[in-house]
Coordinates of C-alpha atoms in Angstrom, one line a residue:
Chain A
M1 CA 4.0 -1.0 -17.1
R2 CA 2.4 0.9 -14.5
T3 CA -0.5 3.5 -15.4
T4 CA -0.1 6.9 -14.1
T5 CA -2.4 6.3 -11.7
E6 CA -0.7 3.2 -10.3
N7 CA 2.4 5.2 -10.0
A8 CA 0.8 8.1 -8.1
Q9 CA -0.9 5.6 -5.6
L10 CA 2.5 3.5 -5.2
A11 CA 4.4 7.0 -4.7
L12 CA 2.3 7.4 -1.5
L13 CA 2.8 4.1 -0.3
L14 CA 6.6 4.2 -1.0
E15 CA 6.7 7.4 0.8
V16 CA 5.4 6.0 4.0
S17 CA 7.4 3.1 3.8
G18 CA 10.7 4.8 3.7
T19 CA 12.5 4.7 7.0
P20 CA 14.0 5.9 9.3
K21 CA 12.0 9.2 8.4
P22 CA 12.6 11.2 11.5
G23 CA 9.8 12.8 12.8
N24 CA 7.0 11.1 10.7
V25 CA 5.1 7.8 10.4
D26 CA 7.2 5.1 8.7
R27 CA 7.3 1.3 8.8
V28 CA 8.6 1.0 12.3
R29 CA 7.5 4.5 13.8
E30 CA 3.9 5.3 14.2
Y31 CA 1.6 7.3 16.9
P32 CA -0.8 5.5 18.6
D33 CA -3.6 7.1 16.8
L34 CA -2.0 7.9 13.4
R35 CA -0.6 4.6 12.4
F36 CA 0.8 3.2 9.2
E37 CA -2.1 1.3 8.5
H38 CA -3.9 4.5 8.1
F39 CA -1.6 5.8 5.6
L40 CA -2.2 2.0 3.7
A41 CA -5.6 3.0 3.5
G42 CA -5.3 6.6 2.7
A43 CA -3.7 5.6 -0.3
V44 CA -6.1 2.9 -1.2
G45 CA -9.0 5.5 -0.8
A46 CA -7.1 8.1 -2.6
R47 CA -6.6 6.4 -5.8
E48 CA -10.3 7.2 -7.1
G49 CA -9.0 10.8 -7.1
L50 CA -6.1 10.2 -8.5
A51 CA -7.3 8.1 -11.3
M52 CA -9.7 11.5 -12.2
A53 CA -6.6 13.3 -12.5
A54 CA -5.0 10.9 -14.9
D55 CA -8.2 11.0 -16.8
G56 CA -8.2 14.8 -17.5
A57 CA -10.6 15.9 -14.8
P58 CA -9.7 19.6 -13.2
V59 CA -7.5 19.5 -10.5
G60 CA -9.6 20.7 -8.0
A61 CA -12.2 18.1 -8.6
A62 CA -9.6 15.4 -8.6
F63 CA -8.1 16.8 -5.4
V64 CA -11.0 17.0 -3.4
R65 CA -12.2 13.5 -4.4
A66 CA -8.8 12.2 -3.5
V67 CA -9.0 13.7 -0.1
E68 CA -12.4 12.5 0.5
G69 CA -11.2 8.8 -0.3
M70 CA -7.9 9.4 1.8
S71 CA -10.0 10.4 4.8
G72 CA -12.0 7.0 4.9
Q73 CA -9.8 5.8 7.9
S74 CA -9.8 6.5 11.4
G75 CA -6.1 7.9 11.7
G76 CA -7.2 11.6 10.5
N77 CA -5.1 13.5 8.0
T78 CA -2.6 11.3 6.3
Q79 CA -2.1 12.2 2.9
F80 CA -3.4 15.6 2.5
G81 CA -0.1 17.3 1.7
A82 CA 1.3 14.7 -0.7
L83 CA -2.3 14.6 -2.7
L84 CA -2.0 18.5 -3.1
L85 CA 1.3 18.1 -4.6
V86 CA 1.1 15.1 -6.5
T87 CA -2.6 15.7 -8.0
P88 CA -1.4 18.8 -10.3
L89 CA 1.6 16.4 -11.2
V90 CA -0.8 13.7 -12.3
C91 CA -2.7 16.2 -14.1
A92 CA 0.5 17.3 -16.0
A93 CA 1.5 13.8 -16.7
A94 CA -2.1 13.0 -18.1
D95 CA -1.5 15.8 -20.7
G96 CA 1.7 14.4 -22.1
A97 CA 5.3 14.4 -20.9
L98 CA 5.5 15.4 -17.2
S99 CA 8.2 18.2 -16.5
P100 CA 8.4 21.6 -14.6
E101 CA 6.8 23.4 -17.6
S102 CA 3.9 20.8 -18.1
A103 CA 3.1 21.4 -14.2
D104 CA 3.6 25.2 -14.3
A105 CA 0.8 24.9 -17.2
V106 CA -1.6 23.0 -15.0
V107 CA -1.0 25.6 -12.2
D108 CA -1.8 28.2 -14.9
A109 CA -4.6 26.7 -16.1
T110 CA -6.4 26.6 -12.7
T111 CA -9.8 28.0 -12.1
V112 CA -12.0 29.7 -9.6
E113 CA -13.8 26.3 -9.4
D114 CA -10.6 24.5 -8.5
A115 CA -10.0 27.2 -5.6
A116 CA -13.5 26.2 -4.5
D117 CA -12.8 22.5 -4.7
F118 CA -9.7 23.3 -2.5
F119 CA -11.8 24.8 0.1
R120 CA -14.5 22.0 0.1
S121 CA -11.5 19.4 0.5
F122 CA -11.2 20.7 4.3
E123 CA -14.8 19.2 4.9
H124 CA -13.0 15.7 4.9
V125 CA -10.3 16.2 7.1
E126 CA -8.8 18.4 9.9
V127 CA -5.5 19.9 8.6
A128 CA -3.3 22.1 10.7
V129 CA -3.1 25.7 9.4
D130 CA -2.0 29.0 10.7
D131 CA -4.3 32.0 10.6
P132 CA -4.1 33.9 7.4
P133 CA -3.3 37.4 7.1
A134 CA -6.5 39.9 8.1
S135 CA -7.2 40.6 4.6
M136 CA -7.4 36.9 3.7
E137 CA -9.7 36.0 6.4
P138 CA -12.8 35.4 4.5
L139 CA -10.5 32.5 2.6
D140 CA -9.2 30.9 5.8
V141 CA -9.4 27.1 4.7
R142 CA -11.0 26.1 7.8
R143 CA -14.1 27.5 6.9
G144 CA -14.3 24.7 4.3
A145 CA -16.8 25.1 1.7
E146 CA -18.6 28.2 3.6
A147 CA -15.7 29.8 2.1
V148 CA -16.6 29.0 -1.5
P149 CA -18.9 32.2 -2.1
A150 CA -15.8 34.3 -0.9
V151 CA -14.0 32.7 -3.4
R152 CA -16.2 33.3 -6.3
E153 CA -16.7 37.1 -5.4
R154 CA -12.8 37.5 -5.5
G155 CA -12.6 35.3 -8.7
I156 CA -9.3 33.9 -7.1
T157 CA -7.8 30.6 -8.7
L158 CA -6.3 27.9 -7.3
G159 CA -3.0 28.8 -8.5
E160 CA -3.3 32.3 -7.3
L161 CA -4.4 31.0 -3.9
M162 CA -1.4 28.9 -3.7
A163 CA 0.8 32.1 -4.8
D164 CA -0.7 33.8 -1.7
S165 CA 0.5 31.1 0.7
A166 CA 3.9 30.4 -1.1
D167 CA 6.2 32.4 1.4
R168 CA 4.8 30.2 4.2
D169 CA 3.9 27.1 2.9
G170 CA 6.2 24.5 1.5
I171 CA 3.6 22.9 -0.8
A172 CA 2.1 26.1 -2.1
A173 CA 5.9 27.3 -3.0
E174 CA 6.2 24.3 -5.2
W175 CA 3.1 24.8 -6.9
T176 CA 3.9 28.3 -7.8
D177 CA 7.6 28.0 -9.2
G178 CA 7.6 24.5 -11.3
F179 CA 8.0 22.5 -8.7
P180 CA 11.6 22.7 -8.2
R181 CA 12.5 20.8 -5.2
T182 CA 10.0 17.8 -6.3
F183 CA 11.7 17.5 -9.6
A184 CA 15.2 18.0 -8.0
A185 CA 14.3 15.1 -5.6
A186 CA 13.2 13.0 -8.2
E187 CA 16.5 13.2 -9.8
R188 CA 18.2 12.2 -6.8
L189 CA 15.9 9.3 -6.1
Q190 CA 16.9 8.2 -9.9
S191 CA 20.5 8.7 -9.1
L192 CA 20.9 6.5 -5.9
D193 CA 21.3 2.7 -6.1
G194 CA 19.3 0.2 -3.6
P195 CA 15.8 -0.3 -2.2
V196 CA 13.5 2.6 -3.6
T197 CA 12.4 2.9 0.3
D198 CA 15.8 3.6 1.3
R199 CA 16.6 5.8 -1.3
A200 CA 13.4 7.7 -0.1
A201 CA 14.4 8.0 3.3
T202 CA 18.0 9.4 2.3
V203 CA 16.4 11.9 -0.2
Y204 CA 14.1 12.7 2.9
L205 CA 16.8 13.6 5.2
D206 CA 18.8 15.5 2.7
E207 CA 15.6 17.6 2.1
L208 CA 14.9 17.8 5.9
A209 CA 18.5 19.1 6.2
S210 CA 18.4 21.9 3.3
T211 CA 14.7 23.7 3.8
V212 CA 12.9 24.4 6.6
D213 CA 9.7 22.2 7.2
T214 CA 6.7 24.6 6.9
F215 CA 4.5 22.0 8.6
V216 CA 6.6 22.1 11.7
V217 CA 6.4 26.0 11.5
T218 CA 2.9 25.6 11.6
Q219 CA 2.6 22.7 14.1
H220 CA 5.5 24.4 16.5
D221 CA 7.2 27.5 15.7
R222 CA 10.0 28.9 13.4
E223 CA 12.6 28.4 16.0
T224 CA 11.8 24.6 16.1
A225 CA 11.5 24.0 12.3
E226 CA 14.9 26.0 12.0
E227 CA 16.4 23.7 14.9
V228 CA 15.2 20.3 13.1
R229 CA 16.9 21.5 9.7
Q230 CA 20.0 22.0 11.4
R231 CA 20.0 19.0 13.5
A232 CA 19.1 17.0 10.0
A233 CA 22.2 18.4 8.8
V234 CA 24.2 17.1 11.3
V235 CA 22.5 13.6 11.1
R236 CA 23.1 13.6 7.2
D237 CA 26.8 14.2 7.4
G238 CA 27.2 11.6 10.0
D239 CA 27.8 13.3 13.0
E240 CA 24.6 12.2 15.1
D241 CA 22.7 8.9 14.9
V242 CA 19.6 9.0 12.6
E243 CA 17.6 6.4 14.6
A244 CA 18.1 8.3 17.8
F245 CA 16.9 11.8 16.0
A246 CA 14.0 9.7 14.4
E247 CA 13.0 8.5 18.2
E248 CA 13.6 12.2 19.6
L249 CA 11.4 13.6 17.0
V250 CA 8.3 11.3 17.5
D251 CA 8.9 11.8 21.3
R252 CA 8.6 15.4 20.8
E253 CA 5.8 15.1 18.0
V254 CA 7.8 17.2 15.6
N255 CA 6.2 16.0 12.3
P256 CA 8.2 17.3 9.1
G257 CA 5.1 16.7 6.8
T258 CA 5.8 18.8 4.1
T259 CA 9.2 17.4 3.5
A260 CA 7.5 13.7 3.3
D261 CA 5.2 15.4 0.7
V262 CA 7.9 16.6 -1.4
V263 CA 9.4 13.1 -1.3
A264 CA 5.8 11.8 -2.2
G265 CA 6.0 13.9 -5.3
A266 CA 9.6 13.0 -6.0
L267 CA 8.7 9.2 -6.0
F268 CA 5.7 9.7 -8.4
V269 CA 8.0 11.7 -10.8
A270 CA 10.8 9.4 -10.7
L271 CA 8.3 6.4 -11.4
E272 CA 6.9 8.4 -14.3
R273 CA 10.3 8.8 -15.4
G274 CA 11.2 4.9 -15.2
M275 CA 12.4 4.3 -11.9
E276 CA 12.2 0.6 -11.3
V277 CA 10.7 -1.2 -7.9
Chain B
M1 CA -17.1 3.7 2.9
R2 CA -14.6 1.6 1.1
T3 CA -15.7 -0.6 -2.1
T4 CA -15.0 -4.3 -2.5
T5 CA -12.2 -3.5 -4.8
E6 CA -10.6 -1.1 -2.1
N7 CA -11.0 -3.8 0.4
A8 CA -9.0 -6.4 -1.5
Q9 CA -6.4 -3.9 -2.4
L10 CA -6.1 -2.9 1.3
A11 CA -6.4 -6.6 2.7
L12 CA -3.0 -7.3 0.6
L13 CA -1.3 -4.4 1.9
L14 CA -2.2 -4.7 5.5
E15 CA -1.4 -8.4 5.1
V16 CA 2.3 -7.8 4.4
S17 CA 2.4 -5.0 6.9
G18 CA 1.5 -7.1 9.9
T19 CA 4.7 -7.8 12.0
P20 CA 6.0 -10.1 13.4
K21 CA 5.1 -12.5 10.8
P22 CA 7.7 -15.3 11.1
G23 CA 9.3 -16.4 7.9
N24 CA 7.6 -13.9 5.6
V25 CA 8.4 -10.5 4.4
D26 CA 6.8 -7.9 6.6
R27 CA 7.6 -4.6 7.5
V28 CA 10.8 -4.7 9.2
R29 CA 11.9 -8.2 7.6
E30 CA 12.6 -8.6 3.9
Y31 CA 15.0 -10.5 1.5
P32 CA 17.6 -8.7 -0.5
D33 CA 15.7 -9.5 -3.8
L34 CA 12.2 -9.9 -2.2
R35 CA 11.3 -6.9 -0.5
F36 CA 8.5 -4.6 1.2
E37 CA 8.3 -2.2 -1.7
H38 CA 7.7 -5.4 -4.0
F39 CA 4.6 -6.3 -2.1
L40 CA 3.4 -2.7 -2.2
A41 CA 3.9 -2.4 -6.1
G42 CA 2.2 -5.9 -6.1
A43 CA -0.9 -4.7 -4.5
V44 CA -0.8 -1.6 -6.7
G45 CA -0.8 -3.7 -10.0
A46 CA -3.3 -6.3 -8.6
R47 CA -5.9 -3.9 -8.2
E48 CA -7.3 -3.9 -11.9
G49 CA -7.8 -7.7 -11.9
L50 CA -9.6 -7.4 -8.2
A51 CA -11.8 -4.5 -9.7
M52 CA -12.6 -6.8 -12.7
A53 CA -13.7 -9.4 -10.3
A54 CA -15.9 -6.9 -8.2
D55 CA -17.5 -5.7 -11.6
G56 CA -18.7 -9.5 -12.1
A57 CA -15.9 -10.5 -14.5
P58 CA -15.4 -14.4 -14.5
V59 CA -12.8 -15.2 -11.6
G60 CA -10.6 -16.6 -13.8
A61 CA -10.4 -13.6 -16.4
A62 CA -9.8 -11.3 -13.2
F63 CA -7.2 -13.7 -11.3
V64 CA -5.0 -13.8 -14.5
R65 CA -5.3 -9.8 -14.8
A66 CA -4.5 -9.5 -11.3
V67 CA -1.5 -11.6 -11.7
E68 CA -0.6 -9.8 -14.6
G69 CA -0.6 -6.8 -12.8
M70 CA 1.1 -7.9 -9.5
S71 CA 3.9 -9.3 -11.5
G72 CA 5.1 -5.6 -12.7
Q73 CA 7.8 -5.3 -10.1
S74 CA 11.5 -6.9 -9.9
G75 CA 10.6 -9.2 -6.8
G76 CA 8.9 -11.6 -8.7
N77 CA 5.9 -13.8 -7.0
T78 CA 4.6 -11.5 -4.0
Q79 CA 0.8 -12.3 -4.0
F80 CA 0.2 -15.1 -6.3
G81 CA -1.7 -17.3 -3.6
A82 CA -3.1 -14.4 -2.0
L83 CA -5.1 -13.4 -5.1
L84 CA -6.1 -16.9 -5.7
L85 CA -7.8 -17.0 -2.5
V86 CA -9.2 -13.4 -2.5
T87 CA -10.4 -13.1 -6.0
P88 CA -13.4 -15.8 -5.8
L89 CA -14.0 -14.1 -2.5
V90 CA -14.4 -10.6 -4.4
C91 CA -16.6 -12.3 -7.0
A92 CA -19.1 -13.8 -4.2
A93 CA -19.1 -10.1 -2.5
A94 CA -19.8 -8.4 -6.0
D95 CA -22.9 -11.0 -6.2
G96 CA -24.3 -9.9 -2.8
A97 CA -23.5 -10.9 0.5
L98 CA -20.1 -12.5 1.1
S99 CA -20.4 -15.9 3.1
P100 CA -19.1 -19.4 2.8
E101 CA -22.3 -20.1 0.9
S102 CA -21.7 -17.3 -1.6
A103 CA -18.0 -18.0 -2.1
D104 CA -18.9 -22.2 -2.7
A105 CA -21.3 -20.8 -5.4
V106 CA -18.5 -19.0 -7.1
V107 CA -16.4 -22.0 -6.9
D108 CA -18.9 -24.2 -8.4
A109 CA -20.0 -22.0 -11.0
T110 CA -16.5 -21.9 -12.4
T111 CA -15.8 -23.0 -16.1
V112 CA -13.2 -24.6 -18.2
E113 CA -12.2 -21.1 -19.4
D114 CA -11.8 -20.1 -15.6
A115 CA -9.2 -22.9 -15.5
A116 CA -7.4 -22.2 -18.9
D117 CA -7.0 -18.6 -17.4
F118 CA -5.6 -20.0 -14.5
F119 CA -2.8 -21.8 -16.6
R120 CA -2.1 -18.6 -18.4
S121 CA -1.4 -16.9 -15.1
F122 CA 1.8 -18.6 -14.6
E123 CA 3.0 -17.2 -17.9
H124 CA 3.4 -13.8 -15.7
V125 CA 5.2 -15.2 -12.7
E126 CA 7.3 -18.0 -11.3
V127 CA 5.6 -20.1 -8.6
A128 CA 7.0 -22.7 -6.7
V129 CA 5.1 -25.8 -7.3
D130 CA 5.6 -29.4 -6.8
D131 CA 5.3 -32.0 -9.6
P132 CA 1.8 -33.2 -10.1
P133 CA 1.0 -36.9 -10.2
A134 CA 1.5 -38.6 -13.2
S135 CA -1.8 -38.6 -14.5
M136 CA -2.1 -34.9 -14.0
E137 CA 1.3 -34.4 -15.9
P138 CA -0.4 -32.5 -18.9
L139 CA -2.0 -30.0 -16.5
D140 CA 1.3 -29.2 -14.7
V141 CA 0.8 -25.3 -14.1
R142 CA 4.5 -24.8 -15.1
R143 CA 3.3 -25.5 -18.5
G144 CA 1.5 -22.4 -18.3
A145 CA -0.7 -21.5 -21.4
E146 CA 0.7 -24.9 -23.1
A147 CA -1.4 -26.6 -20.8
V148 CA -4.9 -24.8 -22.1
P149 CA -5.7 -27.7 -25.1
A150 CA -5.4 -30.2 -22.5
V151 CA -7.6 -28.1 -20.0
R152 CA -10.2 -28.1 -22.7
E153 CA -10.0 -31.6 -23.9
R154 CA -10.4 -32.9 -20.4
G155 CA -13.2 -30.1 -19.5
I156 CA -12.0 -29.7 -16.4
T157 CA -13.2 -26.5 -14.3
L158 CA -11.3 -24.3 -12.5
G159 CA -13.2 -25.6 -9.3
E160 CA -12.7 -29.2 -10.1
L161 CA -8.8 -28.4 -10.7
M162 CA -8.6 -26.9 -7.4
A163 CA -10.3 -30.0 -5.9
D164 CA -7.8 -32.4 -7.5
S165 CA -5.3 -30.2 -5.5
A166 CA -7.0 -29.8 -2.1
D167 CA -5.1 -32.8 -0.5
R168 CA -1.9 -30.9 -0.8
D169 CA -2.5 -27.2 -1.2
G170 CA -3.9 -25.3 1.5
I171 CA -5.1 -22.4 -1.2
A172 CA -7.2 -25.3 -3.3
A173 CA -8.4 -26.6 0.1
E174 CA -10.2 -23.4 1.1
W175 CA -11.6 -23.5 -2.4
T176 CA -12.9 -26.8 -2.0
D177 CA -14.5 -26.3 1.3
G178 CA -16.5 -23.0 1.6
F179 CA -13.1 -21.2 2.7
P180 CA -13.5 -22.6 6.2
R181 CA -10.3 -21.2 7.6
T182 CA -10.3 -17.9 6.0
F183 CA -13.8 -17.2 7.3
A184 CA -13.0 -18.4 10.8
A185 CA -9.8 -16.2 10.8
A186 CA -11.8 -13.3 10.0
E187 CA -14.2 -13.6 12.6
R188 CA -10.9 -13.8 15.1
L189 CA -9.7 -10.9 13.4
Q190 CA -12.8 -8.9 13.9
S191 CA -12.9 -10.4 17.7
L192 CA -9.3 -8.9 18.7
D193 CA -8.8 -5.1 19.6
G194 CA -5.8 -2.9 18.6
P195 CA -4.0 -2.0 15.3
V196 CA -5.3 -4.1 12.5
T197 CA -1.6 -5.1 11.4
D198 CA -1.0 -6.4 15.1
R199 CA -4.4 -8.6 14.9
A200 CA -3.1 -9.8 11.7
A201 CA 0.3 -11.0 13.2
T202 CA -1.7 -12.6 15.8
V203 CA -4.1 -14.5 13.8
Y204 CA -1.0 -15.5 11.2
L205 CA 0.9 -16.9 14.2
D206 CA -2.5 -18.9 15.5
E207 CA -2.9 -20.0 11.9
L208 CA 0.7 -21.3 11.5
A209 CA 0.6 -22.8 14.9
S210 CA -2.8 -24.8 14.0
T211 CA -2.0 -26.0 10.3
V212 CA 0.8 -27.3 8.3
D213 CA 1.8 -24.8 5.7
T214 CA 1.8 -26.3 2.0
F215 CA 3.8 -23.8 0.7
V216 CA 6.6 -24.8 3.2
V217 CA 5.9 -28.3 2.2
T218 CA 6.4 -27.6 -1.5
Q219 CA 9.5 -25.3 -0.6
H220 CA 11.2 -27.6 1.6
D221 CA 9.5 -30.7 2.9
R222 CA 6.8 -32.0 5.2
E223 CA 9.2 -32.6 8.3
T224 CA 10.2 -28.9 7.8
A225 CA 6.5 -27.7 7.7
E226 CA 5.4 -30.0 10.6
E227 CA 8.3 -28.8 12.7
V228 CA 7.3 -24.9 11.9
R229 CA 3.9 -25.5 13.3
Q230 CA 4.9 -27.0 16.5
R231 CA 7.4 -24.3 17.1
A232 CA 4.7 -21.7 16.2
A233 CA 2.6 -23.3 18.8
V234 CA 5.3 -22.9 21.4
V235 CA 5.8 -19.4 20.4
R236 CA 2.1 -18.9 20.4
D237 CA 1.8 -20.3 23.9
G238 CA 4.8 -17.6 25.0
D239 CA 7.3 -20.3 25.4
E240 CA 9.7 -19.3 22.8
D241 CA 10.3 -15.6 21.4
V242 CA 8.6 -14.4 18.5
E243 CA 11.2 -12.4 17.2
A244 CA 14.1 -14.8 17.5
F245 CA 11.6 -17.3 15.7
A246 CA 11.0 -14.4 12.8
E247 CA 14.8 -14.3 12.7
E248 CA 15.5 -17.9 12.3
L249 CA 12.9 -18.7 9.6
V250 CA 13.9 -16.0 7.5
D251 CA 17.6 -17.1 7.8
R252 CA 16.5 -20.8 6.9
E253 CA 14.4 -19.2 4.1
V254 CA 11.1 -21.1 5.5
N255 CA 8.4 -18.7 4.2
P256 CA 5.0 -20.1 5.3
G257 CA 3.5 -18.1 2.3
T258 CA 0.0 -20.1 2.6
T259 CA -0.6 -19.0 6.0
A260 CA 0.0 -15.4 4.8
D261 CA -2.6 -15.9 2.0
V262 CA -4.9 -17.1 4.2
V263 CA -4.9 -14.0 6.5
A264 CA -5.0 -12.0 3.4
G265 CA -8.2 -13.7 2.5
A266 CA -9.4 -13.2 6.2
L267 CA -8.6 -9.4 6.1
F268 CA -10.6 -9.1 2.9
V269 CA -13.8 -10.8 4.7
A270 CA -13.0 -8.9 7.9
L271 CA -13.1 -5.6 6.0
E272 CA -16.3 -6.1 3.7
R273 CA -17.8 -7.1 7.1
G274 CA -17.0 -3.9 8.4
M275 CA -13.8 -3.9 10.4
E276 CA -12.5 -0.4 10.8
V277 CA -9.1 0.5 9.8

């Protein structure tokens, strides 16, 4: 019987091991400077923060510790988004039954200090982000810990901060609405048969085909992200080869990271709900 | 900066991710009932026992806990041998500098209770073993916890038990002689360049070519094990294709597990000595 912490760590490992997972690092595709082994080391290092969440630590403190540990490898940002999605779910599981409602309760209970820790997490790793709206400029995450006074002054909680970004960030959207894609994807994972990493790859493709990946919007533009969504739908329907699509996205350096993050969250939920490995 | 426990867990994950690794499960080759994901779950579950070793627990108690945790997946025996090799090294690292001498000291300090725990570990997982010599029959590991009274009666320590098997078991041989292959392979890992999982695959092939794999002897026979060693040397020298060799061994279900275990141990030593990921 795995603990909640173990399920969270295993979810990160299973996520990166699903293949093919067009555009992202997986078991058979990697980039010269961002390799499979960096994700393994990221998952190993993240565990301590996940264990804090499972032990009842505030979501912000647990998250910043997880990111710090994740960053102890030379590949850079491996699982920042996945941890941002999984950490509140671990907090919810620690409190009792994991559900959209309990996850919502964790988000509602976040504090200004959680928001400050979220900014501090950017000290540990470089994350691709868009420029914020002008009014939010003092809260540009790229300021890292320097933004903490502005966070305190505005008295904004981590939940409120996420709500402000929900229209342009897929992870923030999950935070704001009871993690709907994550829980739906978890049900889909549990409804499928076969190796878990194959199921994760299937669900990844489904998600890629159904929702524009906001990381691709940030990394490239909305047009590219919409093209990827449409192409993923064609691939999912069997009208284009998934391996060729995977090669193409890697060549174009199109990395639908938000979609992968949702699958990581879904794997955690499914493991907590008894999915066997 | 990773902790000793984190390095031990990462070593298990890096080991299974090296590819091609002829005959064993790796990132691209698996068996229907023993898959890559089982090794991920095994590494996640083993961590608690490895942490006990790093915190100064007796090697037997740490090992049995690691095996129990490793077994919490449906693939069966994933990392029993690797844990048997890595656990005393973690104990040695916990005491100070990790070296053949400090590892030897851990082995010399083992007790009858460590031997009892070793037998108890077989309660958690099915491990392929040969029949013991007639005089050792009461100490057949397949008896599991039932053998504990015989262990106590004979007053045999875990170090002594390993010495008794050193001539027919590659892991026991490491225990008995200051882990010579493990430390030499660690130096080789550190001397190579490139992705760590590629280096692990290179060292695996070197080891497979240089020393008969005792797990293959147990699983098949000495003739098969010797043939595999010779073929590995041909492959290493570039006179046969490694991918074809890997396919063939998987097809024949020839699994040089002891060689993989030595690489796992070597990865741990190299990580402790500062090898970057």
